PDB file of C-alpha atoms in Angstrom:
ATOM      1  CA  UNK A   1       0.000   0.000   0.000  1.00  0.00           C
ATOM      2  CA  UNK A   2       2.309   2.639   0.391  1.00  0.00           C
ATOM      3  CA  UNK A   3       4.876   1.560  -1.489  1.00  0.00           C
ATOM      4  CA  UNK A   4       2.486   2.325  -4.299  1.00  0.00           C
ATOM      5  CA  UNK A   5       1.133   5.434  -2.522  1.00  0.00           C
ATOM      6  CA  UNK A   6       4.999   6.226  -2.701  1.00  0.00           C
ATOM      7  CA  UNK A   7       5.219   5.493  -6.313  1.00  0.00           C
ATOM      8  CA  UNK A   8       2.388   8.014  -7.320  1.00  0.00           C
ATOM      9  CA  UNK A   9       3.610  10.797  -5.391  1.00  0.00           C
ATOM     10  CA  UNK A  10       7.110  10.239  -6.681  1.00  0.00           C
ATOM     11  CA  UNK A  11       5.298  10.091 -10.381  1.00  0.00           C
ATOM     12  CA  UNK A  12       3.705  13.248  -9.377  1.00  0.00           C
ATOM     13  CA  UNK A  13       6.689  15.356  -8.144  1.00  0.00           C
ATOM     14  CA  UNK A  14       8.671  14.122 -11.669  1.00  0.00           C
ATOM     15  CA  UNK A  15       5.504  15.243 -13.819  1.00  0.00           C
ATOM     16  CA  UNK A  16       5.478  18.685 -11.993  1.00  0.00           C
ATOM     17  CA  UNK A  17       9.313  19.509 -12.011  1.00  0.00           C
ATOM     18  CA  UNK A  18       9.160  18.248 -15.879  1.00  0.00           C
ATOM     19  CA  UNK A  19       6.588  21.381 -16.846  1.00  0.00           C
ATOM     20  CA  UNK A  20       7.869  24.729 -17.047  1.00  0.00           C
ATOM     21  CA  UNK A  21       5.405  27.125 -15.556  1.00  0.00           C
ATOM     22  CA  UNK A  22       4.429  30.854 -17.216  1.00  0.00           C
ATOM     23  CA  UNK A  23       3.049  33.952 -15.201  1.00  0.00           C
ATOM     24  CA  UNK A  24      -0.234  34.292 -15.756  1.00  0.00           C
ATOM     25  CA  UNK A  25      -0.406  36.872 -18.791  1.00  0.00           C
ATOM     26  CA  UNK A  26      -3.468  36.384 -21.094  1.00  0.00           C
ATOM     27  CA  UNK A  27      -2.977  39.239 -23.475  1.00  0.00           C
ATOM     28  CA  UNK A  28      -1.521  42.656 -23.749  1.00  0.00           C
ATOM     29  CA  UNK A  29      -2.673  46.205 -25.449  1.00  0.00           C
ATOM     30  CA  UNK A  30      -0.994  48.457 -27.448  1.00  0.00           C
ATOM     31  CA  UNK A  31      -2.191  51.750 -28.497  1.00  0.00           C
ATOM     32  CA  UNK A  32       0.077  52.635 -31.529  1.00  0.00           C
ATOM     33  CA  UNK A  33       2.353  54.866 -29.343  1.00  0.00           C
ATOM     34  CA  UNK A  34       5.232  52.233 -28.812  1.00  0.00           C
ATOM     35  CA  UNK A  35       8.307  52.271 -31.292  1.00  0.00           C
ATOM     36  CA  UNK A  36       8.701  48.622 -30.205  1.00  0.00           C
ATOM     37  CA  UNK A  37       5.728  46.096 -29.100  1.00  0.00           C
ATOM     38  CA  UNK A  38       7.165  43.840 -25.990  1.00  0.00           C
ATOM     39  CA  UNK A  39       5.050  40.466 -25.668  1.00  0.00           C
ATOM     40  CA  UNK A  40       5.402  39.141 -22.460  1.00  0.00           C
ATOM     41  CA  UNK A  41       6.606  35.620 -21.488  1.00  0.00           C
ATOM     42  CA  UNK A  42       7.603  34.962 -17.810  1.00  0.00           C
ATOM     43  CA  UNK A  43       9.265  31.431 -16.719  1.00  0.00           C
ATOM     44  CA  UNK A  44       8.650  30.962 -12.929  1.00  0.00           C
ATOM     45  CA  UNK A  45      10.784  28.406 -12.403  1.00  0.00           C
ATOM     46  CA  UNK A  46      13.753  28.110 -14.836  1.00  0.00           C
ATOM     47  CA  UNK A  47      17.383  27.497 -13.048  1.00  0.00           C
ATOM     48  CA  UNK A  48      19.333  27.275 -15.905  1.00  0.00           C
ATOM     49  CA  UNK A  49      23.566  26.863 -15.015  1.00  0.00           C
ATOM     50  CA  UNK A  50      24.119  28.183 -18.815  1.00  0.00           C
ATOM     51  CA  UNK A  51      22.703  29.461 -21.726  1.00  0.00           C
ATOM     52  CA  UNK A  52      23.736  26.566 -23.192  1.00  0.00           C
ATOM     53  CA  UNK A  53      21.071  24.666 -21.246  1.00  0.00           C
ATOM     54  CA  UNK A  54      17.794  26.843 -22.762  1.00  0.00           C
ATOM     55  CA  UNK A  55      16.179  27.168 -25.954  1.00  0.00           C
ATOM     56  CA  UNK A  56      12.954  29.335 -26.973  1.00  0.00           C
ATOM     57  CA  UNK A  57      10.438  29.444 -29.840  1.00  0.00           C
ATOM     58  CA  UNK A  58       8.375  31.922 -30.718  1.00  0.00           C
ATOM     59  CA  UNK A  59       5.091  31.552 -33.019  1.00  0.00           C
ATOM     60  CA  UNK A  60       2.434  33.867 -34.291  1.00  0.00           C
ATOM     61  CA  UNK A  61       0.002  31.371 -34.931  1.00  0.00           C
ATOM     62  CA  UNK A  62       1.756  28.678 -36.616  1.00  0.00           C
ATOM     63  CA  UNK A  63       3.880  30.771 -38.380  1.00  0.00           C
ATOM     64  CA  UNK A  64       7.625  30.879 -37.006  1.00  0.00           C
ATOM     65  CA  UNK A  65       8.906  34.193 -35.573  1.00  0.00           C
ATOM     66  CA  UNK A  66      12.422  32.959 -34.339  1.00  0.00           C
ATOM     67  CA  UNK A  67      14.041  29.945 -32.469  1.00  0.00           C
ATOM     68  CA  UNK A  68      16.626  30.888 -30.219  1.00  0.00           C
ATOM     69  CA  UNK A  69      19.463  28.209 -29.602  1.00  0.00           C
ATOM     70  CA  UNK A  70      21.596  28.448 -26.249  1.00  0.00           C
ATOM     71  CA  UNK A  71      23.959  26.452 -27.175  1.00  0.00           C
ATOM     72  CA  UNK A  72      25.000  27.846 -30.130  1.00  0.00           C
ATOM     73  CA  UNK A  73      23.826  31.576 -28.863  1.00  0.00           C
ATOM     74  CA  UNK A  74      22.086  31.996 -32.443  1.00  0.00           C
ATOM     75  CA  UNK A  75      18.842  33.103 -33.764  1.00  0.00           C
ATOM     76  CA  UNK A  76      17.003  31.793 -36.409  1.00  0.00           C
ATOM     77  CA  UNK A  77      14.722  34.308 -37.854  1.00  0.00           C
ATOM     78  CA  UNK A  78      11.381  34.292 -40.221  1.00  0.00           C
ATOM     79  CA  UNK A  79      11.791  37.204 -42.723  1.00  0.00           C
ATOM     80  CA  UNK A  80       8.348  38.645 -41.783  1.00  0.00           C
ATOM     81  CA  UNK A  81       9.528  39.649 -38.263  1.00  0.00           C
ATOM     82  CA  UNK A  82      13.145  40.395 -38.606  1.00  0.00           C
ATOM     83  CA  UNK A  83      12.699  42.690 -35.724  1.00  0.00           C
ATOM     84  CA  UNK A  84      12.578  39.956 -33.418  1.00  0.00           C
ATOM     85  CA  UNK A  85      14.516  39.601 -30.873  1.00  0.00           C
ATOM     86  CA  UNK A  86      14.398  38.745 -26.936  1.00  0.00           C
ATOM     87  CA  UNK A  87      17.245  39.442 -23.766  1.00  0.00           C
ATOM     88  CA  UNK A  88      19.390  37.005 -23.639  1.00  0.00           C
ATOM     89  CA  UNK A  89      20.542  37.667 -19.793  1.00  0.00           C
ATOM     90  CA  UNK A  90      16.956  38.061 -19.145  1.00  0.00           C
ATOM     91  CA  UNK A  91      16.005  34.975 -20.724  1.00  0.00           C
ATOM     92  CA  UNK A  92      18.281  32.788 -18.049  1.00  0.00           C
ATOM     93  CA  UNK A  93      16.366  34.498 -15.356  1.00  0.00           C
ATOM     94  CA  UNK A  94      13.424  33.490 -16.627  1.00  0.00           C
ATOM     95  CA  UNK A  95      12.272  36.415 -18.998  1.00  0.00           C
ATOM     96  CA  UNK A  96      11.677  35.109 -22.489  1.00  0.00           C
ATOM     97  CA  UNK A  97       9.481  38.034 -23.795  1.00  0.00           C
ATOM     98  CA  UNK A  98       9.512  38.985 -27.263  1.00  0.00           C
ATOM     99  CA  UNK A  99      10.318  42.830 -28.654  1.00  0.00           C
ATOM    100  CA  UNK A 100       8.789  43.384 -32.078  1.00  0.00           C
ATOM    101  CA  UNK A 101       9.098  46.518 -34.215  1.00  0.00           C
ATOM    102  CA  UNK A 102       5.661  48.242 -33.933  1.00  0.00           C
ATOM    103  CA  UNK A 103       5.355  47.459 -37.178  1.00  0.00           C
ATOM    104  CA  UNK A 104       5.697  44.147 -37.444  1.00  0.00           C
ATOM    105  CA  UNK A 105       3.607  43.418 -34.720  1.00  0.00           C
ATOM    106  CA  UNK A 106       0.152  41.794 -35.485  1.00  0.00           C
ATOM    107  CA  UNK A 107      -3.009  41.638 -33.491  1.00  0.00           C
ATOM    108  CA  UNK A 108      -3.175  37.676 -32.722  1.00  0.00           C
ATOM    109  CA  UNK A 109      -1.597  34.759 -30.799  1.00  0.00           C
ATOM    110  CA  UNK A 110       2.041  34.480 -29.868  1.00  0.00           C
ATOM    111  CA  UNK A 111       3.305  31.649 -28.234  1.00  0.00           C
ATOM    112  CA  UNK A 112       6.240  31.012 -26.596  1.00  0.00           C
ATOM    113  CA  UNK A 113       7.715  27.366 -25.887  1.00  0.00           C
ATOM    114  CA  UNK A 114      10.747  27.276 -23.801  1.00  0.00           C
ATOM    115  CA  UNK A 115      12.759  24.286 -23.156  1.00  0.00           C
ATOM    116  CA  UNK A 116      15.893  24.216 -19.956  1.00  0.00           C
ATOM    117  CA  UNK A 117      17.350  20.663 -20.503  1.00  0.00           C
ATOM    118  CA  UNK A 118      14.772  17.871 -20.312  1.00  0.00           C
ATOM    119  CA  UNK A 119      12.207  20.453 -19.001  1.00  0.00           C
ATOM    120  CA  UNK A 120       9.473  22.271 -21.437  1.00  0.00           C
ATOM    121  CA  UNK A 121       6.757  24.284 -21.478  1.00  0.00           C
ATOM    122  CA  UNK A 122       4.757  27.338 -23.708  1.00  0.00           C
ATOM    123  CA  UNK A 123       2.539  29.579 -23.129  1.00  0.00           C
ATOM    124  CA  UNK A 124       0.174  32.179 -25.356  1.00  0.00           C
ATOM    125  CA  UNK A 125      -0.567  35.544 -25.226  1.00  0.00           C
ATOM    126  CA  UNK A 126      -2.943  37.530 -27.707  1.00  0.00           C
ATOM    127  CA  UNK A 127      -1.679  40.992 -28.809  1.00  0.00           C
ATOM    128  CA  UNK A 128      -4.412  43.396 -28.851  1.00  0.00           C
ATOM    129  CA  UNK A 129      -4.363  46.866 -30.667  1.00  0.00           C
ATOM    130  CA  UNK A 130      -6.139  49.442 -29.427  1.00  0.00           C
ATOM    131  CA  UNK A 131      -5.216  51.810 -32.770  1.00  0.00           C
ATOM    132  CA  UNK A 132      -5.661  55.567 -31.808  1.00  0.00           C
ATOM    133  CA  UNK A 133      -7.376  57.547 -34.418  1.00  0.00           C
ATOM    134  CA  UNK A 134      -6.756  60.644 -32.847  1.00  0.00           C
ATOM    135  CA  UNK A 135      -4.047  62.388 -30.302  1.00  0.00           C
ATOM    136  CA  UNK A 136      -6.487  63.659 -28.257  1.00  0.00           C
ATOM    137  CA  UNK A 137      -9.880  62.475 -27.273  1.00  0.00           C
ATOM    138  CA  UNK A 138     -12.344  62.897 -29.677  1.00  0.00           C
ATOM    139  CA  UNK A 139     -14.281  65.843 -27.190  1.00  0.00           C
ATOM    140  CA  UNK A 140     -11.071  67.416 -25.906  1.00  0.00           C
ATOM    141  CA  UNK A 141     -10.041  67.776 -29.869  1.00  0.00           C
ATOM    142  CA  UNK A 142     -13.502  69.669 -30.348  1.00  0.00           C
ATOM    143  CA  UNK A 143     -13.203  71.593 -27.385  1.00  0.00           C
ATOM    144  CA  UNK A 144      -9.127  72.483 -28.464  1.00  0.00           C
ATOM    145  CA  UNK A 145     -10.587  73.850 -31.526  1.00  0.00           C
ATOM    146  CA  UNK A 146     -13.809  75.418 -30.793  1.00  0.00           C
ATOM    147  CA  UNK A 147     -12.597  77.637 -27.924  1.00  0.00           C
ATOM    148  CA  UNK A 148      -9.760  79.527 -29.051  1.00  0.00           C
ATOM    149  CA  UNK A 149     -12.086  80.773 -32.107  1.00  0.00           C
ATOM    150  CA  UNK A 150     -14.851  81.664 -29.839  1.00  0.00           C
ATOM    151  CA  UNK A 151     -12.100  83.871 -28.066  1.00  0.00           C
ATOM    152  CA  UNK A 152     -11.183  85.188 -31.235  1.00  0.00           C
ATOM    153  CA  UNK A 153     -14.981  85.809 -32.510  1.00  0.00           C
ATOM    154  CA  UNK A 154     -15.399  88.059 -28.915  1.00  0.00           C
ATOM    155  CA  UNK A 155     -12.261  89.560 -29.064  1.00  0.00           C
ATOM    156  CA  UNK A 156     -13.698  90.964 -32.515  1.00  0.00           C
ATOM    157  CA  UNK A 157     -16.822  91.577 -31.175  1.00  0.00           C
ATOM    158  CA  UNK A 158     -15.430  94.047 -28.420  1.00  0.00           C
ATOM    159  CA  UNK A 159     -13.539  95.733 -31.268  1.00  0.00           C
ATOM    160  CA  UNK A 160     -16.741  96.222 -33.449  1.00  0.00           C
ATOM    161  CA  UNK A 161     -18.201  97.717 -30.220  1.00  0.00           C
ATOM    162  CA  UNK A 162     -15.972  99.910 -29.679  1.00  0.00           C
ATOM    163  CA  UNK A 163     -16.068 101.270 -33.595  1.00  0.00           C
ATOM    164  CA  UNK A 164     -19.571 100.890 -33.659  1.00  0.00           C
ATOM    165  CA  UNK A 165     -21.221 102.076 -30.278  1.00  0.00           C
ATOM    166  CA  UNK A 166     -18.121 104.794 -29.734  1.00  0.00           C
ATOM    167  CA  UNK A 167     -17.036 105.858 -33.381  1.00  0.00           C
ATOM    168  CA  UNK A 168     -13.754 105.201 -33.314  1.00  0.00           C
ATOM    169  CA  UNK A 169     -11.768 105.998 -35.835  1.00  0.00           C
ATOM    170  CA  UNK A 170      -8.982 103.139 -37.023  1.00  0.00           C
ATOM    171  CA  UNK A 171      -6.552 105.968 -37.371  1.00  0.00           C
ATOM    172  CA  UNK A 172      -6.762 106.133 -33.543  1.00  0.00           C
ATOM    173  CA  UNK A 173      -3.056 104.915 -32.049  1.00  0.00           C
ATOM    174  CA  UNK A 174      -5.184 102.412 -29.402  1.00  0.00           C
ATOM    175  CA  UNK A 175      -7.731 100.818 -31.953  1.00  0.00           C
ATOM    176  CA  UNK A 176      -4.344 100.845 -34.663  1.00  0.00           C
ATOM    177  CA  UNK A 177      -3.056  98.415 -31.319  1.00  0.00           C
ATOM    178  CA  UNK A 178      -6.017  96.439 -31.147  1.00  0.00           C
ATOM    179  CA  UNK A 179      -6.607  95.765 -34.811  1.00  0.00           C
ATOM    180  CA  UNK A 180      -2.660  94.761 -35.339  1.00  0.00           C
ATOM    181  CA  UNK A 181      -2.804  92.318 -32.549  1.00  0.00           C
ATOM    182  CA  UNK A 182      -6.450  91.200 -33.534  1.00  0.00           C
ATOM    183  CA  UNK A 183      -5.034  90.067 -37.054  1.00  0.00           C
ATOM    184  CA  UNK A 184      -1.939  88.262 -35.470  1.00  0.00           C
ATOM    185  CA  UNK A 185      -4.387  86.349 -33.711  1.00  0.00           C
ATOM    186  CA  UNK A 186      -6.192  85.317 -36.139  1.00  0.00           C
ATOM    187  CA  UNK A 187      -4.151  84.351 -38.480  1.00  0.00           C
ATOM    188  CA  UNK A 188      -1.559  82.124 -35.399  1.00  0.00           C
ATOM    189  CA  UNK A 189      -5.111  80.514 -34.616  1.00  0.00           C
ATOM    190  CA  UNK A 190      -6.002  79.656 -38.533  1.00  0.00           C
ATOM    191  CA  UNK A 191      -2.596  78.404 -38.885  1.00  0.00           C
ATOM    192  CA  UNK A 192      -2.597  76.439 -35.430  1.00  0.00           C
ATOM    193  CA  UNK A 193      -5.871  75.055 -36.365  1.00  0.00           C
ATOM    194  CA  UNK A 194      -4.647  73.745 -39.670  1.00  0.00           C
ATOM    195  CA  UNK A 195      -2.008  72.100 -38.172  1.00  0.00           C
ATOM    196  CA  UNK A 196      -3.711  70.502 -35.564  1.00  0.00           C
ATOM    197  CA  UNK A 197      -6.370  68.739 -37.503  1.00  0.00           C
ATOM    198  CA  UNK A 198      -7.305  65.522 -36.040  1.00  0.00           C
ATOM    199  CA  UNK A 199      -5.390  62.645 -36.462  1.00  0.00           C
ATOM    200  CA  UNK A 200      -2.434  60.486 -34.578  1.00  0.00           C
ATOM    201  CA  UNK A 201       0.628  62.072 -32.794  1.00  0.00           C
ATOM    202  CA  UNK A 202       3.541  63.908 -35.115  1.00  0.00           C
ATOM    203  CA  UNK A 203       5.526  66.507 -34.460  1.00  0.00           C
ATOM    204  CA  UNK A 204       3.282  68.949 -36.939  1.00  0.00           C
ATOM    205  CA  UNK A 205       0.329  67.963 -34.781  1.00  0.00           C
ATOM    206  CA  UNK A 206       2.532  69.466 -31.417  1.00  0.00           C
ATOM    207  CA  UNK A 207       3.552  72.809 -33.171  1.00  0.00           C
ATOM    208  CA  UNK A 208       0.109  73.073 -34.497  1.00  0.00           C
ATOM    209  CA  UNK A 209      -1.250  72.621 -30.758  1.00  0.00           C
ATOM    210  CA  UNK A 210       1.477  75.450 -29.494  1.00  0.00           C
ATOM    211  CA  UNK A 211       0.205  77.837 -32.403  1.00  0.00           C
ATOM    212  CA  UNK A 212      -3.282  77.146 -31.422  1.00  0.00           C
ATOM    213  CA  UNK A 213      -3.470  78.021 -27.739  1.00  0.00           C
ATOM    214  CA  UNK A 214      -0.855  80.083 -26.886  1.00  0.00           C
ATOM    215  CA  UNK A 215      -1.965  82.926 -28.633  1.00  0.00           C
ATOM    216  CA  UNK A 216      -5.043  83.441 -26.134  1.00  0.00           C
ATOM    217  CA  UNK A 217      -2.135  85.353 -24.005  1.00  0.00           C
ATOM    218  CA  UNK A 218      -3.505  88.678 -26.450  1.00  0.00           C
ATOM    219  CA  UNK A 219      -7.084  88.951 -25.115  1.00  0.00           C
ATOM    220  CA  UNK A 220      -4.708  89.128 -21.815  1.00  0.00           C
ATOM    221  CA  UNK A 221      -2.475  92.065 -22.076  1.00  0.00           C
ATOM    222  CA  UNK A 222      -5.148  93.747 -24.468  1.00  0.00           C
ATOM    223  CA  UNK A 223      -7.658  94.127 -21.197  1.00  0.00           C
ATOM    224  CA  UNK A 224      -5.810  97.627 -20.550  1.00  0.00           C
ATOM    225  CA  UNK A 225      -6.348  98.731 -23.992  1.00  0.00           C
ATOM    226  CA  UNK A 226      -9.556  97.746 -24.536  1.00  0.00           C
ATOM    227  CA  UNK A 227     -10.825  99.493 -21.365  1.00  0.00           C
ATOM    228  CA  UNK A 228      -9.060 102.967 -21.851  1.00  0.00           C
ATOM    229  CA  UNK A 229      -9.506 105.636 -21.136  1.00  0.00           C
ATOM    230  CA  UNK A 230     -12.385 105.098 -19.003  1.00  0.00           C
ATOM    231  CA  UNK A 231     -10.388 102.888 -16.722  1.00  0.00           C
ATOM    232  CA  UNK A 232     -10.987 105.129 -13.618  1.00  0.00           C
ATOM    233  CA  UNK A 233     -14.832 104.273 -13.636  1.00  0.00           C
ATOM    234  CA  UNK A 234     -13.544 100.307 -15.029  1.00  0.00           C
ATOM    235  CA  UNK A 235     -10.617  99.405 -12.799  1.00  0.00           C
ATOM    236  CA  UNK A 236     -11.923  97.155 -10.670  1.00  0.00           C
ATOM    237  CA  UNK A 237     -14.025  95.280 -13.914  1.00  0.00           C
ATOM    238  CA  UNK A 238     -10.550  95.190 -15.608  1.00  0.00           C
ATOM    239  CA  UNK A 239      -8.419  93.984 -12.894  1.00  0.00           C
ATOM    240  CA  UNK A 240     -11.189  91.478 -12.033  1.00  0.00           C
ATOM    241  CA  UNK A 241     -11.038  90.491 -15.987  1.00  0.00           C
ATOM    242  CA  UNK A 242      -7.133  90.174 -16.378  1.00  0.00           C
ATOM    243  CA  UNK A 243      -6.049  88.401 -13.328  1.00  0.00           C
ATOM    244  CA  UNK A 244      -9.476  85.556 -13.789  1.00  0.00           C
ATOM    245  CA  UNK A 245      -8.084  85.526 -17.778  1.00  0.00           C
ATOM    246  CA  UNK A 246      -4.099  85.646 -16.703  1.00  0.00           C
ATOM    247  CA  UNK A 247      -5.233  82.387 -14.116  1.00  0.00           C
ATOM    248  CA  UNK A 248      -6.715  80.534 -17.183  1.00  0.00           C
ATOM    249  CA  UNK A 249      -3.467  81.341 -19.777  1.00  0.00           C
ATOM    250  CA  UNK A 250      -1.616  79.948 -16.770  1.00  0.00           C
ATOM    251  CA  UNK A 251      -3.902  76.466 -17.280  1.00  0.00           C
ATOM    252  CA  UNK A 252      -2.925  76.638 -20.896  1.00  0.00           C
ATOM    253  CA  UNK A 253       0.557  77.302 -20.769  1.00  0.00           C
ATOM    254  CA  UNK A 254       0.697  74.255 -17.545  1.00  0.00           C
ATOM    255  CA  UNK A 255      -1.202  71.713 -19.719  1.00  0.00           C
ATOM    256  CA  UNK A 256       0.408  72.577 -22.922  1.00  0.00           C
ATOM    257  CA  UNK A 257       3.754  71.536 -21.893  1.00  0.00           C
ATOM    258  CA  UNK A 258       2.477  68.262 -20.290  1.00  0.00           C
ATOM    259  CA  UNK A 259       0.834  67.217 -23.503  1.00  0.00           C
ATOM    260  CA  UNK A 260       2.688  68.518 -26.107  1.00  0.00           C
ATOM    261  CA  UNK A 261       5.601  65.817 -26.153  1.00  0.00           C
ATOM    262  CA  UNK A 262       2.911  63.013 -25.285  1.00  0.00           C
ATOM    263  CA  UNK A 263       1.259  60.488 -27.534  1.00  0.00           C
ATOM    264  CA  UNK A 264      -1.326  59.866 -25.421  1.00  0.00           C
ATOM    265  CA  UNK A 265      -2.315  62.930 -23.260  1.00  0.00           C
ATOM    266  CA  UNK A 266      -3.188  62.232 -19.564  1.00  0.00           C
ATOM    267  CA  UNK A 267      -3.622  65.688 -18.869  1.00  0.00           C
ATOM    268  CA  UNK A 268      -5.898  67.520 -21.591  1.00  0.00           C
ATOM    269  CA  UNK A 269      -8.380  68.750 -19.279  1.00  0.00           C
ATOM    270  CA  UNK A 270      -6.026  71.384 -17.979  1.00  0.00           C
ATOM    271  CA  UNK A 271      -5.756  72.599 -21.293  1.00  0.00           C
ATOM    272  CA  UNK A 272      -9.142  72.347 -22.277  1.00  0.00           C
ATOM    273  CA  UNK A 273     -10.067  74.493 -18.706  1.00  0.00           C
ATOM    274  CA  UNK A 274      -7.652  76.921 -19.119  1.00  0.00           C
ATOM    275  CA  UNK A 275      -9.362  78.002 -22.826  1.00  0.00           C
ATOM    276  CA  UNK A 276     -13.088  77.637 -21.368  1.00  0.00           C
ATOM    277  CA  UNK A 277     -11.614  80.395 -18.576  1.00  0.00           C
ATOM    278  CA  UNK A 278     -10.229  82.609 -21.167  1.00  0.00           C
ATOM    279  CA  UNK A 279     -12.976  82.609 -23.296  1.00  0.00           C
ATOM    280  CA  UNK A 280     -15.399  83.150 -20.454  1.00  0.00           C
ATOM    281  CA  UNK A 281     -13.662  86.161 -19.471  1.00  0.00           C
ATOM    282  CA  UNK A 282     -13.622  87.425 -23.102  1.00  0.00           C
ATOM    283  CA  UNK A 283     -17.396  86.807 -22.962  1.00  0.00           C
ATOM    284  CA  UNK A 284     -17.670  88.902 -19.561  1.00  0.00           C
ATOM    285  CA  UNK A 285     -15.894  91.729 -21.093  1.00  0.00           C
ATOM    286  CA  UNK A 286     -17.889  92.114 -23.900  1.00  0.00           C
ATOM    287  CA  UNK A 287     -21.385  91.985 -22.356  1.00  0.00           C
ATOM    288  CA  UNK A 288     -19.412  94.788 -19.371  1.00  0.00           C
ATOM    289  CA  UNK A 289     -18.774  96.614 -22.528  1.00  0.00           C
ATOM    290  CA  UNK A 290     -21.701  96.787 -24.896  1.00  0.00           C
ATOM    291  CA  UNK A 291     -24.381  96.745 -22.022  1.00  0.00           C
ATOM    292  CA  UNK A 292     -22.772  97.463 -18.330  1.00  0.00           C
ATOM    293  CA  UNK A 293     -20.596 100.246 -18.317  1.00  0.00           C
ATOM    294  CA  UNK A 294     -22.165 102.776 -21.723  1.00  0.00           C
ATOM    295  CA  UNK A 295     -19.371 105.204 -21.286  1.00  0.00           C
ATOM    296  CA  UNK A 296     -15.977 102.775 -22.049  1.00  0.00           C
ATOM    297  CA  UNK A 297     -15.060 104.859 -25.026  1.00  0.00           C
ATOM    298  CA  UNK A 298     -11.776 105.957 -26.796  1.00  0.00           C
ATOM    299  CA  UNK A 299     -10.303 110.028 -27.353  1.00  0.00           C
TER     300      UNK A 299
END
């Protein structure tokens, strides 16, 4: 009895030490960001004295990505995925995972089968692609748009106020300022806007993004201008205006740098709630200009 109770615990221990075991990695995303695509493939219990002792196959599918031979320290590569290539330091530690140009990479199942000696064992992992179609979400990219040209469409609208309601004449030195810096604006923000059109990360994309927000800084040191020379009976409006506007260029300037290097922004909201400020304030000054305060004029 327990000589064959012996026997089958014996059999057991043999059949257990003879299977190479895998963390438990089912399958892995990638977003399109990645110059390389790592799939994962974790021995728990490799011991390998050498690197003669291991050797590694990788499959997509049944399609051959590489073989790896210890003993000889040589891959063996399929011409579809000449990018292949794994660690070999890591590998006798246990790591076997697989780096594939981004390219190269295919949604699907990769397998690994590792063998140390007289031991084996594979395991698969599906690749997943999670493709961005745009750098920014889909309602940040609207709102990146949409805002800085509602600035601009105010800003305008305080101008034709001012020529309108007050007669101004263009000739005038402070509406010659306003009108000067009005055009920049507009045409940094059609530019920007160009360049930013939706679509993946790229450097055009970045400068595009810069061009497109940072001129909202105008509206900003313009507040003086705008509210001369009736700034006695304004100050406190125009203060009020500048520093709440000033607070949301700051949000701009803050979430522009954290973005613009970043294929997948984290952080657009600051962006996005630094622009909704600004234009906000725009909005404020116009309806203090046209209806609140009738005498903001110009000499």
């Amino acid at each position: 009895m327990w000589t064959l109770v012996t026997t089958l615990l014996l059999s057991s221990l043999c059949c257990g030490s003879a299977q190479i075991l895998f963390k438990n990695i089912e399958s892995v995303t990638v977003t399109g960001c990645e110059k390389n695509v790592v799939i994962p493939c974790h021995a728990t219990n490799m011991e390998p004295e050498a690197l003669g002792d291991v050797y590694l196959i990788w499959f997509f599918g049944k399609t051959l990505i590489l073989s790896f031979d210890g003993s000889k320290n040589k891959y063996s590569r399929n011409p579809a995925f000449q990018s292949g290539r794994i660690s070999t330091s890591a590998f006798l530690k246990g790591d076997a995972s697989l780096t594939l140009n981004k390219n190269e990479a295919k949604a699907g199942n990769y397998t690994c089968a590792v063998t140390e000696l007289s031991r084996e064992g594979k395991q698969t992992v599906e690749l997943k692609n999670n493709h961005r179609t745009s750098w920014f979400p889909l309602s940040e990219n609207i709102l990146i748009i949409v805002f800085p040209f509602l600035t601009l469409l105010l800003f305008w609208a305080q101008f034709a106020v001012l020529m309108q309601k007050y007669k101004s004449n263009l000739v005038n030195k402070k509406m010659m300022i306003l009108s000067t810096s009005g055009l920049l604006f507009t045409m940094v923000v059609i530019v920007g806007a160009f360049l930013f059109i939706p679509g993946n990360y790229s450097k055009k994309k970045s400068y595009g993004l810069i061009l497109l927000v940072t001129p909202s800084v105008i509206p900003v040191f313009l507040q003086y201008r705008k509210f001369m020379p009736a700034i006695g009976r304004t100050l406190y409006a125009m203060i009020m205006l500048t520093v709440i506007q000033a607070l949301g260029f700051a949000l701009i300037m803050v979430g522009s740098f954290i973005t613009v290097n970043e294929c997948a922004p984290k952080y657009g909201y600051l962006l996005v709630s630094g622009l909704i400020i600004v234009t906000l304030v725009e909005l404020l000054g116009f309806i203090y200009m046209k209806w609140l305060d009738p005498l903001i004029g110009f000499e």
